[in-house]
PDB file of C-alpha atoms in Angstrom:
ATOM      1  CA  MET A1067    -124.635 -67.533  62.834  1.00 54.00           C
ATOM      2  CA  SER A1068    -125.711 -67.385  65.554  1.00 82.00           C
ATOM      3  CA  VAL A1069    -123.092 -66.873  69.126  1.00 85.00           C
ATOM      4  CA  LEU A1070    -123.197 -70.371  70.111  1.00 86.00           C
ATOM      5  CA  THR A1071    -122.011 -71.997  67.011  1.00 88.00           C
ATOM      6  CA  GLY A1072    -119.424 -68.754  66.423  1.00 90.00           C
ATOM      7  CA  LEU A1073    -118.027 -70.127  69.860  1.00 90.00           C
ATOM      8  CA  TYR A1074    -117.750 -73.520  68.581  1.00 91.00           C
ATOM      9  CA  GLU A1075    -115.771 -72.477  65.650  1.00 93.00           C
ATOM     10  CA  LYS A1076    -113.747 -70.352  67.423  1.00 93.00           C
ATOM     11  CA  THR A1077    -113.113 -73.981  69.950  1.00 93.00           C
ATOM     12  CA  LEU A1078    -112.479 -75.631  67.469  1.00 93.00           C
ATOM     13  CA  ILE A1079    -109.618 -73.536  65.809  1.00 94.00           C
ATOM     14  CA  LEU A1080    -108.188 -73.534  69.013  1.00 93.00           C
ATOM     15  CA  LYS A1081    -108.546 -77.580  69.542  1.00 94.00           C
ATOM     16  CA  GLU A1082    -106.299 -78.025  66.687  1.00 93.00           C
ATOM     17  CA  LEU A1083    -103.958 -75.033  66.568  1.00 92.00           C
ATOM     18  CA  VAL A1084    -103.101 -76.602  70.293  1.00 91.00           C
ATOM     19  CA  SER A1085    -103.179 -80.759  68.624  1.00 88.00           C
ATOM     20  CA  THR A1086    -100.326 -79.787  65.706  1.00 86.00           C
ATOM     21  CA  HIS A1087     -98.365 -77.502  68.128  1.00 81.00           C
ATOM     22  CA  HIS A1088     -94.668 -77.625  66.991  1.00 81.00           C
ATOM     23  CA  PRO A1089     -92.116 -76.421  69.951  1.00 78.00           C
ATOM     24  CA  GLY A1090     -90.293 -74.681  67.402  1.00 82.00           C
ATOM     25  CA  ASP A1091     -93.034 -72.173  66.825  1.00 86.00           C
ATOM     26  CA  ARG A1092     -94.102 -71.845  70.896  1.00 86.00           C
ATOM     27  CA  ASP A1093     -94.676 -68.522  70.381  1.00 88.00           C
ATOM     28  CA  GLN A1094     -96.649 -68.089  67.485  1.00 91.00           C
ATOM     29  CA  THR A1095     -98.569 -70.642  69.140  1.00 90.00           C
ATOM     30  CA  ILE A1096     -98.913 -68.350  71.849  1.00 91.00           C
ATOM     31  CA  GLU A1097     -99.831 -65.558  70.932  1.00 93.00           C
ATOM     32  CA  GLN A1098    -102.576 -66.915  68.150  1.00 93.00           C
ATOM     33  CA  VAL A1099    -103.935 -68.744  70.837  1.00 92.00           C
ATOM     34  CA  GLN A1100    -104.607 -66.354  73.494  1.00 95.00           C
ATOM     35  CA  ARG A1101    -105.764 -64.097  70.727  1.00 95.00           C
ATOM     36  CA  ILE A1102    -108.398 -66.763  69.607  1.00 94.00           C
ATOM     37  CA  LEU A1103    -109.451 -66.862  73.218  1.00 93.00           C
ATOM     38  CA  ASP A1104    -109.883 -63.444  73.456  1.00 94.00           C
ATOM     39  CA  GLU A1105    -112.151 -63.590  71.034  1.00 93.00           C
ATOM     40  CA  ARG A1106    -113.567 -66.208  73.143  1.00 92.00           C
ATOM     41  CA  ASP A1107    -114.204 -64.340  75.382  1.00 92.00           C
ATOM     42  CA  LEU A1108    -115.927 -61.522  74.055  1.00 92.00           C
ATOM     43  CA  LEU A1109    -118.404 -64.579  72.521  1.00 89.00           C
ATOM     44  CA  LEU A1110    -119.414 -66.470  76.194  1.00 87.00           C
ATOM     45  CA  VAL A1111    -120.699 -63.474  77.784  1.00 87.00           C
ATOM     46  CA  GLN A1112    -123.198 -62.814  74.854  1.00 87.00           C
ATOM     47  CA  LEU A1113    -124.318 -66.608  75.528  1.00 83.00           C
ATOM     48  CA  PRO A1114    -127.830 -66.726  75.412  1.00 80.00           C
ATOM     49  CA  ALA A1115    -130.044 -67.674  78.687  1.00 82.00           C
ATOM     50  CA  ASN A1116    -132.001 -69.850  77.969  1.00 83.00           C
ATOM     51  CA  PRO A1117    -130.131 -72.165  75.275  1.00 80.00           C
ATOM     52  CA  THR A1118    -131.782 -74.276  72.993  1.00 83.00           C
ATOM     53  CA  GLU A1119    -131.822 -78.189  72.789  1.00 87.00           C
ATOM     54  CA  GLU A1120    -129.749 -78.055  69.124  1.00 86.00           C
ATOM     55  CA  GLU A1121    -127.578 -75.106  71.548  1.00 84.00           C
ATOM     56  CA  LEU A1122    -127.003 -77.648  74.936  1.00 87.00           C
ATOM     57  CA  ARG A1123    -125.541 -80.131  72.487  1.00 91.00           C
ATOM     58  CA  LEU A1124    -123.405 -77.885  70.728  1.00 88.00           C
ATOM     59  CA  GLY A1125    -121.903 -76.712  74.605  1.00 87.00           C
ATOM     60  CA  ALA A1126    -121.159 -80.727  75.247  1.00 90.00           C
ATOM     61  CA  MET A1127    -119.754 -80.703  72.421  1.00 92.00           C
ATOM     62  CA  ILE A1128    -117.512 -77.621  73.160  1.00 90.00           C
ATOM     63  CA  VAL A1129    -116.811 -78.513  76.854  1.00 91.00           C
ATOM     64  CA  GLU A1130    -115.553 -81.684  75.865  1.00 92.00           C
ATOM     65  CA  MET A1131    -112.972 -80.096  73.314  1.00 92.00           C
ATOM     66  CA  ASP A1132    -111.752 -78.040  75.960  1.00 92.00           C
ATOM     67  CA  ASP A1133    -110.249 -81.068  78.041  1.00 91.00           C
ATOM     68  CA  VAL A1134    -108.377 -81.334  74.212  1.00 92.00           C
ATOM     69  CA  ILE A1135    -107.317 -77.598  74.574  1.00 93.00           C
ATOM     70  CA  ILE A1136    -106.204 -77.957  78.995  1.00 94.00           C
ATOM     71  CA  ASN A1137    -104.446 -80.428  78.227  1.00 93.00           C
ATOM     72  CA  GLY A1138    -102.466 -79.004  75.346  1.00 92.00           C
ATOM     73  CA  LEU A1139    -101.839 -75.982  77.372  1.00 92.00           C
ATOM     74  CA  GLU A1140    -100.938 -77.823  79.917  1.00 94.00           C
ATOM     75  CA  ARG A1141     -97.963 -79.131  77.659  1.00 92.00           C
ATOM     76  CA  ILE A1142     -96.762 -75.598  75.681  1.00 92.00           C
ATOM     77  CA  LEU A1143     -96.389 -74.564  79.687  1.00 93.00           C
ATOM     78  CA  LYS A1144     -94.689 -77.567  80.657  1.00 94.00           C
ATOM     79  CA  GLY A1145     -92.868 -77.040  77.710  1.00 91.00           C
ATOM     80  CA  VAL A1146     -92.424 -73.246  78.763  1.00 92.00           C
ATOM     81  CA  THR A1147     -91.199 -74.003  82.505  1.00 95.00           C
ATOM     82  CA  HIS A1148     -88.809 -76.274  81.154  1.00 95.00           C
ATOM     83  CA  ASP A1149     -86.843 -74.416  79.538  1.00 93.00           C
ATOM     84  CA  ARG A1150     -86.704 -71.742  81.911  1.00 95.00           C
ATOM     85  CA  GLN A1151     -85.027 -73.911  84.344  1.00 96.00           C
ATOM     86  CA  MET A1152     -83.166 -74.697  81.469  1.00 95.00           C
ATOM     87  CA  ILE A1153     -81.760 -70.852  80.827  1.00 95.00           C
ATOM     88  CA  LYS A1154     -81.662 -70.772  85.029  1.00 94.00           C
ATOM     89  CA  GLU A1155     -79.494 -73.524  84.913  1.00 94.00           C
ATOM     90  CA  LYS A1156     -76.525 -72.248  82.156  1.00 93.00           C
ATOM     91  CA  LYS A1157     -76.586 -69.052  83.515  1.00 91.00           C
ATOM     92  CA  SER A1158     -76.108 -71.073  86.822  1.00 88.00           C
ATOM     93  CA  ILE A1159     -72.876 -72.980  85.704  1.00 88.00           C
ATOM     94  CA  SER A1160     -71.646 -70.010  83.773  1.00 89.00           C
ATOM     95  CA  GLN A1161     -71.008 -67.804  86.857  1.00 86.00           C
ATOM     96  CA  ARG A1162     -69.860 -70.717  88.876  1.00 83.00           C
ATOM     97  CA  TYR A1163     -67.607 -71.007  85.392  1.00 83.00           C
ATOM     98  CA  ARG A1164     -66.758 -67.663  85.609  1.00 86.00           C
ATOM     99  CA  ASN A1165     -65.949 -67.240  89.458  1.00 84.00           C
ATOM    100  CA  PRO A1166     -65.283 -70.876  91.174  1.00 79.00           C
ATOM    101  CA  TYR A1167     -64.782 -69.344  94.109  1.00 78.00           C
ATOM    102  CA  SER A1168     -67.783 -66.817  95.075  1.00 76.00           C
ATOM    103  CA  ASN A1169     -69.554 -69.903  96.883  1.00 73.00           C
ATOM    104  CA  ILE A1170     -67.170 -71.860  99.099  1.00 70.00           C
ATOM    105  CA  ALA A1171     -68.625 -73.557 101.888  1.00 67.00           C
ATOM    106  CA  GLY A1172     -67.181 -71.825 105.446  1.00 65.00           C
ATOM    107  CA  ASP A1173     -67.537 -74.472 107.537  1.00 68.00           C
ATOM    108  CA  GLY A1174     -64.555 -77.361 108.081  1.00 64.00           C
ATOM    109  CA  MET A1175     -62.040 -74.494 107.809  1.00 64.00           C
ATOM    110  CA  PHE A1176     -59.872 -74.601 111.184  1.00 65.00           C
ATOM    111  CA  LEU A1177     -59.489 -72.243 112.895  1.00 67.00           C
ATOM    112  CA  ASP A1178     -56.766 -71.632 115.926  1.00 70.00           C
ATOM    113  CA  LYS A1179     -57.955 -69.935 119.097  1.00 76.00           C
ATOM    114  CA  LYS A1180     -53.995 -69.920 120.596  1.00 74.00           C
ATOM    115  CA  GLU A1181     -52.634 -65.840 119.586  1.00 63.00           C
TER     116      GLU A1181
END
């Protein structure tokens, strides 16, 4: 098996993993994606300097799949970002519920200048 064939197979697995992602198993998906990306990095270092026509064709297919992978990873990132924002908002609401007078603005207060 050539290096580019292995890279193609890893890219195909990564594409399937990202395309069939479900929000419920996001942590497991992220771990698998990270593992596959690490394996791909090792293969990328070993790419030949003078590729054959078959290898060029496989390379073009890998580049096409990378667009789908990037879109899927961005979708996962948006989900993580959304969850972080929701947690931050819940924390803020909980804090305001526990101590409602902690952030009262000082403007609009009457001060008597006479003593």
